[in-house]
Coordinates of C-alpha atoms and ligand atoms in Angstrom, one line a residue:
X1 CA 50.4 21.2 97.0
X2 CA 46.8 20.7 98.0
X3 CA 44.5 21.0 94.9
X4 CA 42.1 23.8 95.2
X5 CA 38.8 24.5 93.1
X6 CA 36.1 27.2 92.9
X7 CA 32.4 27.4 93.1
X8 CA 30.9 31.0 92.2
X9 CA 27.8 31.7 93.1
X10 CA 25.9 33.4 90.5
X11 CA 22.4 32.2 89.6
X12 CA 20.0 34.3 91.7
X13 CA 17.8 37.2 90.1
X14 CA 18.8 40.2 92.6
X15 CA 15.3 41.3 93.1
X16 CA 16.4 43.9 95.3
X17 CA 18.2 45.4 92.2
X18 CA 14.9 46.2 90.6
X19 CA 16.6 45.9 87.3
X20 CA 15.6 43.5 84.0
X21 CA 20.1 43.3 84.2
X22 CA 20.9 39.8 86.1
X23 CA 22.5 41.2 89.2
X24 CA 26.2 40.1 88.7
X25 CA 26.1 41.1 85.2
X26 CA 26.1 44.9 86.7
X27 CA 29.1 46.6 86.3
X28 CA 31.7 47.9 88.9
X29 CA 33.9 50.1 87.0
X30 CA 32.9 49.0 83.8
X31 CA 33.3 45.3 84.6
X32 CA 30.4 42.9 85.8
X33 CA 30.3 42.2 88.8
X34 CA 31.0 38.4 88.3
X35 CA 33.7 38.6 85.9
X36 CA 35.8 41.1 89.3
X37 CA 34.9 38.0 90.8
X38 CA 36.7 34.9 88.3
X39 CA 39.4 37.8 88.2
X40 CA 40.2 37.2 91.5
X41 CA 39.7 33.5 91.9
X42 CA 41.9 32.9 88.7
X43 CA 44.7 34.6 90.5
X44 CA 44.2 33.0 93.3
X45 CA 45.6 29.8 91.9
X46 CA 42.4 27.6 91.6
X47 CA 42.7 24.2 89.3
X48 CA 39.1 24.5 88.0
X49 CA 36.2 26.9 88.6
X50 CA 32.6 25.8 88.8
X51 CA 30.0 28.8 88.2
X52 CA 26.4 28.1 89.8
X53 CA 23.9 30.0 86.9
X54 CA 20.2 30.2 86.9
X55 CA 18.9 33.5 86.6
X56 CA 20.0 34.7 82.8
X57 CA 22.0 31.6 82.4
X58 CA 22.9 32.5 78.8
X59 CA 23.8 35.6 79.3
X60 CA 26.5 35.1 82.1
X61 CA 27.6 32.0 79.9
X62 CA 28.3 34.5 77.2
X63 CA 29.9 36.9 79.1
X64 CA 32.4 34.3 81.5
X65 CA 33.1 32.3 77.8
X66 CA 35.1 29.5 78.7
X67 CA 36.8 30.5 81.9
X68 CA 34.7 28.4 84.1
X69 CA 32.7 25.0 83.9
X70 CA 29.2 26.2 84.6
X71 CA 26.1 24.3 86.6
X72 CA 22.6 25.0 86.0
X73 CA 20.3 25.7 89.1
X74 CA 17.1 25.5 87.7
X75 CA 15.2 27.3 90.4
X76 CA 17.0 29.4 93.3
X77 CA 16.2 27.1 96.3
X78 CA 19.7 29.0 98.7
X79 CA 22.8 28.9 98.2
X80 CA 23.6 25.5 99.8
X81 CA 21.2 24.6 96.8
X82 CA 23.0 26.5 94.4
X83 CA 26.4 24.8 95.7
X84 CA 24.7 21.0 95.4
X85 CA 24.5 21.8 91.4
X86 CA 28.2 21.6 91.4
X87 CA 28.4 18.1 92.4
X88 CA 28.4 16.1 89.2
X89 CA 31.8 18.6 88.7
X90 CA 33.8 18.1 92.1
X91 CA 32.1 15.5 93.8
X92 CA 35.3 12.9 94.1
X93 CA 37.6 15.7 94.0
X94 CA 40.5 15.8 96.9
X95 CA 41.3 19.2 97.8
X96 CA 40.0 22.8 99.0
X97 CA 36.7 23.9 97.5
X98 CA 36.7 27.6 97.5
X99 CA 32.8 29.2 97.8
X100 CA 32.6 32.5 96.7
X101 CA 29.4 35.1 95.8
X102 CA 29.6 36.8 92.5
X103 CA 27.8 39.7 94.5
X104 CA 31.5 40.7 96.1
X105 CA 33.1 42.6 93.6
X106 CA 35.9 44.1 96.0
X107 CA 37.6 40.6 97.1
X108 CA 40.9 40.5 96.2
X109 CA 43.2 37.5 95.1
X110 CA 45.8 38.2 98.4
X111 CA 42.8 38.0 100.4
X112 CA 42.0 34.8 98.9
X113 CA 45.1 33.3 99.2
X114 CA 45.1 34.1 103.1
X115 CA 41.8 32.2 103.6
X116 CA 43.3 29.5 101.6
X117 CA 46.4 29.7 103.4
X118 CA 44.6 30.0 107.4
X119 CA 42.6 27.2 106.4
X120 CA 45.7 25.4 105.6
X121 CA 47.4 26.3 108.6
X122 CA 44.8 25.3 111.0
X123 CA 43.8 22.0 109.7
X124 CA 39.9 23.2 109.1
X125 CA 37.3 21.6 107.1
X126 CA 35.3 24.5 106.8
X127 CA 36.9 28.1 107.1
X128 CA 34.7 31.3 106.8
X129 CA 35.8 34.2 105.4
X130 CA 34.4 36.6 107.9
X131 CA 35.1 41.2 108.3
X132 CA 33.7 43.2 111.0
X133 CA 30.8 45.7 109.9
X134 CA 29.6 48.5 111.3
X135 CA 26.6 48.4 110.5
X136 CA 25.9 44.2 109.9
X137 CA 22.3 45.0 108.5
X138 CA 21.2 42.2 105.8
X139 CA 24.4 39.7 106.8
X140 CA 24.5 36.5 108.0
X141 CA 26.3 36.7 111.4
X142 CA 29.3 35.0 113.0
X143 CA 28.2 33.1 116.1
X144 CA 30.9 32.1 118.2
X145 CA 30.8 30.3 122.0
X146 CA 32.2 31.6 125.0
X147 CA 35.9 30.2 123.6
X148 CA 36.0 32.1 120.9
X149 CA 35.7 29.4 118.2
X150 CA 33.2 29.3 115.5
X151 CA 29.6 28.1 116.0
X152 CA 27.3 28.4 113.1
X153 CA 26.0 31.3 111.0
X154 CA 23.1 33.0 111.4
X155 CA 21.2 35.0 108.9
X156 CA 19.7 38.2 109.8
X157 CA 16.0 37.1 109.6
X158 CA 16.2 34.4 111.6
X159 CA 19.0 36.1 114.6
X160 CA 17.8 36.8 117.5
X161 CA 18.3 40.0 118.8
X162 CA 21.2 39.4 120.6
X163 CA 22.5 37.2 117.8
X164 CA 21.7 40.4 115.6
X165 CA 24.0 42.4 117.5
X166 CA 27.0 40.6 116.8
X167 CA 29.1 43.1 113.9
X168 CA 31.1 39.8 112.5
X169 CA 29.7 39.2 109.0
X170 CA 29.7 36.4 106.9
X171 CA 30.9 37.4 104.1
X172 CA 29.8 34.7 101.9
X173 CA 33.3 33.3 101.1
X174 CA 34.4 29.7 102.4
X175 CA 37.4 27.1 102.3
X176 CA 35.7 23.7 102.3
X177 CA 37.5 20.5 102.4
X178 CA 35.9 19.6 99.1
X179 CA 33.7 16.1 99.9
X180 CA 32.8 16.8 103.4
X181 CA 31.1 20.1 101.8
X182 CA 29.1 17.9 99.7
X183 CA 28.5 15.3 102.2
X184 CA 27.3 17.9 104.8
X185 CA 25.0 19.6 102.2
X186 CA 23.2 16.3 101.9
X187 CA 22.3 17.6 105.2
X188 CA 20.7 21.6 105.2
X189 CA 17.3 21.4 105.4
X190 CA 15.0 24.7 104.4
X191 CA 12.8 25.4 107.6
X192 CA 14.4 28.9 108.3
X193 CA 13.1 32.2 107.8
X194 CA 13.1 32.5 103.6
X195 CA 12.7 28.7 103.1
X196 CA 15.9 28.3 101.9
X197 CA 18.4 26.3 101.5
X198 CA 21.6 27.5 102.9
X199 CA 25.2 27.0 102.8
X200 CA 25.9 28.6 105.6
X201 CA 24.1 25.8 107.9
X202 CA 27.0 23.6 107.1
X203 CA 29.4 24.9 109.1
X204 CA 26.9 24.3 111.8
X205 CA 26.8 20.7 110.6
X206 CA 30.0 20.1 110.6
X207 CA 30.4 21.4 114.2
X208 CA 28.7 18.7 115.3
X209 CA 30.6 16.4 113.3
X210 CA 33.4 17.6 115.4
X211 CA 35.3 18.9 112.5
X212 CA 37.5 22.2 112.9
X213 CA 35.4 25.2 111.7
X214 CA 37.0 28.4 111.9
X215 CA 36.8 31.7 110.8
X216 CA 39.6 34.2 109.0
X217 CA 38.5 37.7 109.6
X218 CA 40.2 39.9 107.0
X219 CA 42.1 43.3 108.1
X220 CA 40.2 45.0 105.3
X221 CA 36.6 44.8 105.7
X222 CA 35.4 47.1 103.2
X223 CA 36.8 44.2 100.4
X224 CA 33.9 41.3 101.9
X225 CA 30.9 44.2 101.1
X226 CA 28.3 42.1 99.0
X227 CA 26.1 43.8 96.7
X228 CA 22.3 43.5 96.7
X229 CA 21.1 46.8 96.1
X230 CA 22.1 49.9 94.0
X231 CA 23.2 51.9 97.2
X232 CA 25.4 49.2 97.7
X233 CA 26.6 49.2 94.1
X234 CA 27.3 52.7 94.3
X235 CA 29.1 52.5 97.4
X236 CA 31.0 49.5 95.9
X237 CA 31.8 51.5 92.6
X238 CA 33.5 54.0 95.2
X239 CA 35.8 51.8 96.5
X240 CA 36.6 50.2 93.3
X241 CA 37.1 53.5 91.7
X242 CA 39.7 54.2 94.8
X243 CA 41.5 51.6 94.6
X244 CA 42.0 51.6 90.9
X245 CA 42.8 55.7 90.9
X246 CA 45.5 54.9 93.9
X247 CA 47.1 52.0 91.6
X248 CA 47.3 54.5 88.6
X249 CA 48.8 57.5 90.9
X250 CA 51.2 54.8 92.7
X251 CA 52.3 54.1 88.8
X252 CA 53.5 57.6 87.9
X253 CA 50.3 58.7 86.9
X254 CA 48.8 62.8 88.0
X255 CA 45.2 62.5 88.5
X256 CA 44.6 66.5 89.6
X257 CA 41.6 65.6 91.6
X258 CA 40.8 61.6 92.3
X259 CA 37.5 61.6 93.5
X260 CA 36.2 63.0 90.3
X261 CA 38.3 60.6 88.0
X262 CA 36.6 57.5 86.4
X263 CA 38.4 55.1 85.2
X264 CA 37.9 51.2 84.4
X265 CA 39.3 48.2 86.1
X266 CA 40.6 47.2 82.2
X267 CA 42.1 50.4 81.0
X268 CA 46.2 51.4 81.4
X269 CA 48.2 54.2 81.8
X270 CA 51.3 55.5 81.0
X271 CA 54.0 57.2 83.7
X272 CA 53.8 60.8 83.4
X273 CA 50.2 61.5 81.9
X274 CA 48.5 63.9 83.6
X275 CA 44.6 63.3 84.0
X276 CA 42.1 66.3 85.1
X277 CA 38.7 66.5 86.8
X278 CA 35.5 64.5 85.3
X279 CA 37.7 62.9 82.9
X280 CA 35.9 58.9 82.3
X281 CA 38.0 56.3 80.5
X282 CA 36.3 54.0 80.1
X283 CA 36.0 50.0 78.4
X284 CA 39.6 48.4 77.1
X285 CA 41.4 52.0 76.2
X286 CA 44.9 52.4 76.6
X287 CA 46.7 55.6 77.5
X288 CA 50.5 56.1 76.7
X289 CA 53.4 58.2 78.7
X290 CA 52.9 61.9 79.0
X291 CA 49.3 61.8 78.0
X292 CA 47.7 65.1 79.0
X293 CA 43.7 64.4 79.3
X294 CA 41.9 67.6 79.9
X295 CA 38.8 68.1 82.0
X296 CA 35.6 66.9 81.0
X297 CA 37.2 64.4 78.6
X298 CA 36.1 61.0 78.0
X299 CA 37.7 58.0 76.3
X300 CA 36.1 54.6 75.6
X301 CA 38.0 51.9 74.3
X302 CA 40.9 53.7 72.4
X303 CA 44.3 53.7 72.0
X304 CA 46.0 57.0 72.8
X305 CA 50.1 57.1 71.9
X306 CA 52.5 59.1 73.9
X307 CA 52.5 62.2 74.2
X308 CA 48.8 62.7 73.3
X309 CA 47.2 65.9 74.3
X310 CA 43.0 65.5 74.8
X311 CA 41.1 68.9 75.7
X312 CA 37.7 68.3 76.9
X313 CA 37.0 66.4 73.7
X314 CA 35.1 62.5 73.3
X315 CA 37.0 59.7 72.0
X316 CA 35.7 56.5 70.8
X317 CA 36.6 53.4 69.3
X318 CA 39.3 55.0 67.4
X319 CA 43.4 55.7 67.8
X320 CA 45.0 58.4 68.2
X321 CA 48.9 58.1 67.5
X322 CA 52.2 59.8 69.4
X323 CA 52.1 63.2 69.7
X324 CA 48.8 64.0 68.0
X325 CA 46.2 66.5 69.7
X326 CA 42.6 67.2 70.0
X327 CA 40.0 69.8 71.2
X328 CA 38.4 71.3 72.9
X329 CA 35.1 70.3 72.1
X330 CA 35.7 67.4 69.2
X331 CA 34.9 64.2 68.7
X332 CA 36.3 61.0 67.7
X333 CA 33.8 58.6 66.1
X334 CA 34.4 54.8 65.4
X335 CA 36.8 53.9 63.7
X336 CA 39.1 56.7 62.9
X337 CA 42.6 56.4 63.7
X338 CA 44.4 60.1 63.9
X339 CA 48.1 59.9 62.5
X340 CA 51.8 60.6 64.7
X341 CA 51.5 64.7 65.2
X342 CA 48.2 65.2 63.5
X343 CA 46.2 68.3 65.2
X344 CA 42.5 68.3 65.4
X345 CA 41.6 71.7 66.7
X346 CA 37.9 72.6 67.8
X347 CA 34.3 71.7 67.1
X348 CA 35.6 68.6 64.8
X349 CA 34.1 65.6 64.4
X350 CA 35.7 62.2 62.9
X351 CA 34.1 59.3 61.8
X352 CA 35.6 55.7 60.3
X353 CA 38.4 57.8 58.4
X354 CA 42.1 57.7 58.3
X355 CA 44.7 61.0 58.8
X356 CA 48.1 61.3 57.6
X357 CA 50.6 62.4 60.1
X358 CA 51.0 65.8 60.6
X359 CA 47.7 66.8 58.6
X360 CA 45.7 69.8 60.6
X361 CA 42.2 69.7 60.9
X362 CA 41.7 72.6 62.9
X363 CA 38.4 74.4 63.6
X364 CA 34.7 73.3 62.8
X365 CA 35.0 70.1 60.2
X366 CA 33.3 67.4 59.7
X367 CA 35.7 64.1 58.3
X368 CA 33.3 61.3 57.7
X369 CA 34.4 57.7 55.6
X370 CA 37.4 59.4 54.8
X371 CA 41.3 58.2 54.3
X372 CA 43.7 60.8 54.7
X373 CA 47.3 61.6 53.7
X374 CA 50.5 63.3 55.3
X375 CA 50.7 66.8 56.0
X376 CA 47.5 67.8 54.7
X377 CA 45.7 71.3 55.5
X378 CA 42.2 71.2 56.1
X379 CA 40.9 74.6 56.2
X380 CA 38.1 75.7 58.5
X381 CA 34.2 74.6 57.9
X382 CA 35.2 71.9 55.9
X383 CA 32.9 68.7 55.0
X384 CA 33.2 65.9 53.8
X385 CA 29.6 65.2 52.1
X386 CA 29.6 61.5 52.7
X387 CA 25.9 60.7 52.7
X388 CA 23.3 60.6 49.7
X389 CA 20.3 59.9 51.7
X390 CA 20.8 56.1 51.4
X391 CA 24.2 54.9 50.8
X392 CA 28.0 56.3 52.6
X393 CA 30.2 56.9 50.3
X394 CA 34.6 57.5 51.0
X395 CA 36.8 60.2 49.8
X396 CA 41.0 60.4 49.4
X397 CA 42.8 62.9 49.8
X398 CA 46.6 62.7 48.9
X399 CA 49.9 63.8 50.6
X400 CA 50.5 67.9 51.1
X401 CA 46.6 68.6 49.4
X402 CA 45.4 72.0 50.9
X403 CA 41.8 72.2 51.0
X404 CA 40.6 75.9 51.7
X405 CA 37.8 77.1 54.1
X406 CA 34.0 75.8 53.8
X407 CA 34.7 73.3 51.1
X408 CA 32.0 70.4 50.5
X409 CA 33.8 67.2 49.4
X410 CA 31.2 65.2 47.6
X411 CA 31.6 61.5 48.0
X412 CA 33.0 59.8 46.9
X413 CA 35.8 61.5 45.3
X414 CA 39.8 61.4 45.2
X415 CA 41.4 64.2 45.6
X416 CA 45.4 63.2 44.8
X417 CA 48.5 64.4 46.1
X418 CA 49.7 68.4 46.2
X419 CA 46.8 69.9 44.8
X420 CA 44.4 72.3 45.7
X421 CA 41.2 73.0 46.3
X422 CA 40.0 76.9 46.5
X423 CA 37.9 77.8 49.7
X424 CA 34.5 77.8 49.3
X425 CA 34.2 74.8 46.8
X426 CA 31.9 71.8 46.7
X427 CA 34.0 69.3 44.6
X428 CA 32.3 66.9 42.9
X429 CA 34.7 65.6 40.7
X430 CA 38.1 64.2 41.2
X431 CA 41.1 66.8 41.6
X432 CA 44.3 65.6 39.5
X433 CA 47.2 66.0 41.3
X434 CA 49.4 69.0 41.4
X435 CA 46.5 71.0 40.2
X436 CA 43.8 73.3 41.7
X437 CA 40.1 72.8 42.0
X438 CA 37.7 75.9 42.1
X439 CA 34.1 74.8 42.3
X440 CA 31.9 78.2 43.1
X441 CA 30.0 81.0 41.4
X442 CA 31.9 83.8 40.2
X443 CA 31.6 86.6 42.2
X444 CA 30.4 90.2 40.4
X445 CA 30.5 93.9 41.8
X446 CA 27.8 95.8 40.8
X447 CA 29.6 99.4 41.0
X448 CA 27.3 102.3 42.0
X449 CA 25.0 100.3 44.1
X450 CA 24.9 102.7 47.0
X451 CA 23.4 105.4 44.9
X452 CA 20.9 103.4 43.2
X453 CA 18.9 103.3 46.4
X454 CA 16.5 105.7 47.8
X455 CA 18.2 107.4 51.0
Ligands
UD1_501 C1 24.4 35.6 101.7 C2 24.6 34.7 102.9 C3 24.9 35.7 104.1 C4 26.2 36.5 103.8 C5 26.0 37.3 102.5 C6 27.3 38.0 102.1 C7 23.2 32.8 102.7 C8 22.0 32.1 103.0 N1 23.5 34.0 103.2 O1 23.3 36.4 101.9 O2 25.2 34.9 105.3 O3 26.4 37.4 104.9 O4 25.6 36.4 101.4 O5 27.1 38.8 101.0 O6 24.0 32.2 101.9 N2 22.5 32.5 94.7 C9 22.3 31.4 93.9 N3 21.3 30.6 94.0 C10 20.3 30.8 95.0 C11 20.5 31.9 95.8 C12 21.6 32.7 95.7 O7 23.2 31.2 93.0 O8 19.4 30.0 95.0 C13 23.7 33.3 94.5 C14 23.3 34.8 94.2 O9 23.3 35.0 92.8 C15 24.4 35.6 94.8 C16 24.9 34.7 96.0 O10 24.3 33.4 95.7 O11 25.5 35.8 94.0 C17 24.4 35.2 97.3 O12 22.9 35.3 97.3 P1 22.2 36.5 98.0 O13 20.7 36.2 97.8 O14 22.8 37.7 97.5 O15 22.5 36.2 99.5 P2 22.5 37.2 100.7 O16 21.2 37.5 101.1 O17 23.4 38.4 100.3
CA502 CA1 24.4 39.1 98.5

């Protein structure tokens, strides 16, 4: 099989993003823009990737790791520039040199492999992977002569205006035969309309060389939409969000109402969880089977069991296991990982602590640096005092412990298996086990009150 390789484009600044974010580090359903890209070209089957970087160099680096070799260009001369930097990587290379923006979030690896595969099939040396637009405003555009067959490329500032109305876009994706691309680059000059190099004057060049240029026009245009702007990365977060809602509900998944359900390109679902309106999930969270996620929920990279039940409650960094429930109204704060059949009920907030399965947590509590045990009762107003001012402190609480109303747990304290602590306590000393802790002033009736006042 013919060896195939990658070049991604990703060094400009994205001036028209107006943003001090590098414009493929912005994120399309909570992944950058660039890494949708590698996504794609990894699937696609490609033997090594070369990514062009410039622009916040370090900070793509950091975020692509070691999934691609990378080439600096120091200053953003085009992108037939950018694509020259790659040469110490590919030059001798034999194969099909894939060129691809890391501005197109939406390309897909099927779509890929059909460029790769058209290319194939016709014997090209250059193949462009082109969609019709509706509106072709800002893209370079598809000349082709009176046969049909490819021409060159022109880019909207220098068309003319019959060239501008042509609707065939570049959509800055390319099969190259891998050295004539570099030999042909040798070749693009810069005296166009920004003073740029670009790559898209090589097809031209090779024209003339009376190599076989062609085009693949993809069914699906919306996927070739490159983003420059933040309309467009709205408009490309639409899609995304579309296509990744239709994947879930095609899985077994119920989303009530998917245009005003968010979730990731990273996160999973289980069969049979039902998701309501303005529910986000969000970053690496994974949902289990026969979830129920309530309205105005959101959960960022968590675990959730089967069998979960979220009401209109925040979730973060934490676990919840099977068959535990939350809400409405909590919150999960880092850290805290919620037990098999634990309920949290309302207006409860959780921070870096551990519950025992089955404990109940149920109305107005604050858990902070806190370990848990089994089937504990946590009565109502509840806090754990974890915080002196300067230093967090943890408290225990053993198996079966009932802890009544409006206690104050001062920290740090244990409070060990089957005891009890008496409602309105603050507990600042450890409770043996099996026995009950009463921390409050003794109440006194003063009998005859009413008629000690005047009336
Ligand atoms: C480019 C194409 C245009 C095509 C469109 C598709 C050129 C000259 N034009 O235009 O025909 O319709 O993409 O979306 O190629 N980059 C570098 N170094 C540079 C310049 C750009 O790495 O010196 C990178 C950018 O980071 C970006 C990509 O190349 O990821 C495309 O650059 P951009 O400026 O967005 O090109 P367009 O104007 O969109
Ligand atoms: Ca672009």
């Amino acid at each position: 099989m013919t060896q195939r390789y990658a070049i991604v484009l990703a060094a400009g600044q994205g001036s028209r993003m107006k943003s001090k974010l590098y414009k493929v580090l912005h994120p399309v359903a909570g992944k950058p823009m660039v890494g949708h890209v590698i996504d794609q070209v990894e699937a696609a089957g490609t033997e090594k990737i070369v990514t062009i970087v410039g622009y916040g160099a370090e900070k793509v680096k950091d975020y692509l790791g070691e999934r691609t070799e990378y080439a600096l260009q120091e200053e953003q001369l085009g992108t037939g520039h950018a694509v020259v930097q790659a040469e110490m990587h590919l030059k001798d290379k034999e194969g099909i040199t894939l060129v691809i923006c890391g501005d197109t979030p939406l390309l897909t690896a099927e779509t890929l492999n059909n460029l790769f595969t058209y290319h194939q099939a016709q014997n090209a040396k250059a193949t462009i992977l082109t969609a019709h637009a509706d509106d072709p405003t800002g893209y370079g555009r598809v000349i082709r002569n009176e046969n049909g067959s490819v021409e060159k490329i022109v880019e909207q500032k220098d068309a003319n205006p019959s060239e501008r109305l042509v609707q065939e876009i570049n959509t800055g994706t390319y099969c190259f035969d891998n050295r004539l691309l570099f030999e042909a680059l040798s070749q693009v000059g810069n005296d166009n309309a920004q003073g740029e190099y670009y790559l898209p004057d090589v097809i031209e060049i090779l024209k003339n060389q009376n190599e076989t240029v062609d085009a693949y026009k993809m069914p699906n245009e919306a996927e070739g939409m490159g983003v420059n702007d933040r309309v467009a990365l709205a408009e490309a977060t639409l899609l995304m969000r579309q296509r990744i809602n239709r994947m879930h509900m095609q899985n077994g998944v119920t989303l009530i109402d998917p245009t005003t359900t968010y979730i990731d390109s990273e996160v999973t679902v289980g069969a049979d969880t039902v998701i309501e309106p303005n529910v986000s999930l969000k970053g690496q969270t994974v949902i289990g089977e026969d979830c129920f996620i309530g309205a105005n929920s959101e959960v960022l990279n968590s675990t959730l069991g089967d069998g979960v039940r979220v009401t209109s409650s925040t979730i973060k960094d934490s676990i919840m296991e099977k068959a535990s429930n939350i809400g409405p109204y909590s919150h999960l704060r880092p850290n805290s990982r919620v037990g098999e059949a634990v309920h949290i009920g309302n207006f409860v907030e959780i921070k870096n602590a551990t519950i025992g399965a089955t404990t109940k947590v149920g109305h107005l509590t604050y858990v902070g640096d806190a370990d848990l045990g089994k089937n504990i009762n946590i009565g109502c107003g509840t806090i754990f005092v974890n915080y002196d001012g300067k230093n967090k402190h943890r408290t225990t609480v053993g198996d079966n412990v009932f802890i009544g109303c409006n206690a104050n747990l001062i920290a740090p304290l244990m409070v060990e298996k089957n005891a009890y602590i008496a409602a309105g306590s603050t507990i600042t000393k450890d409770v043996p086990t099996e026995s009950m802790a009463i921390g409050r002033v003794r109440q006194e009736n003063k009998l005859d009150y009413f008629n000690k006042l005047p009336h």
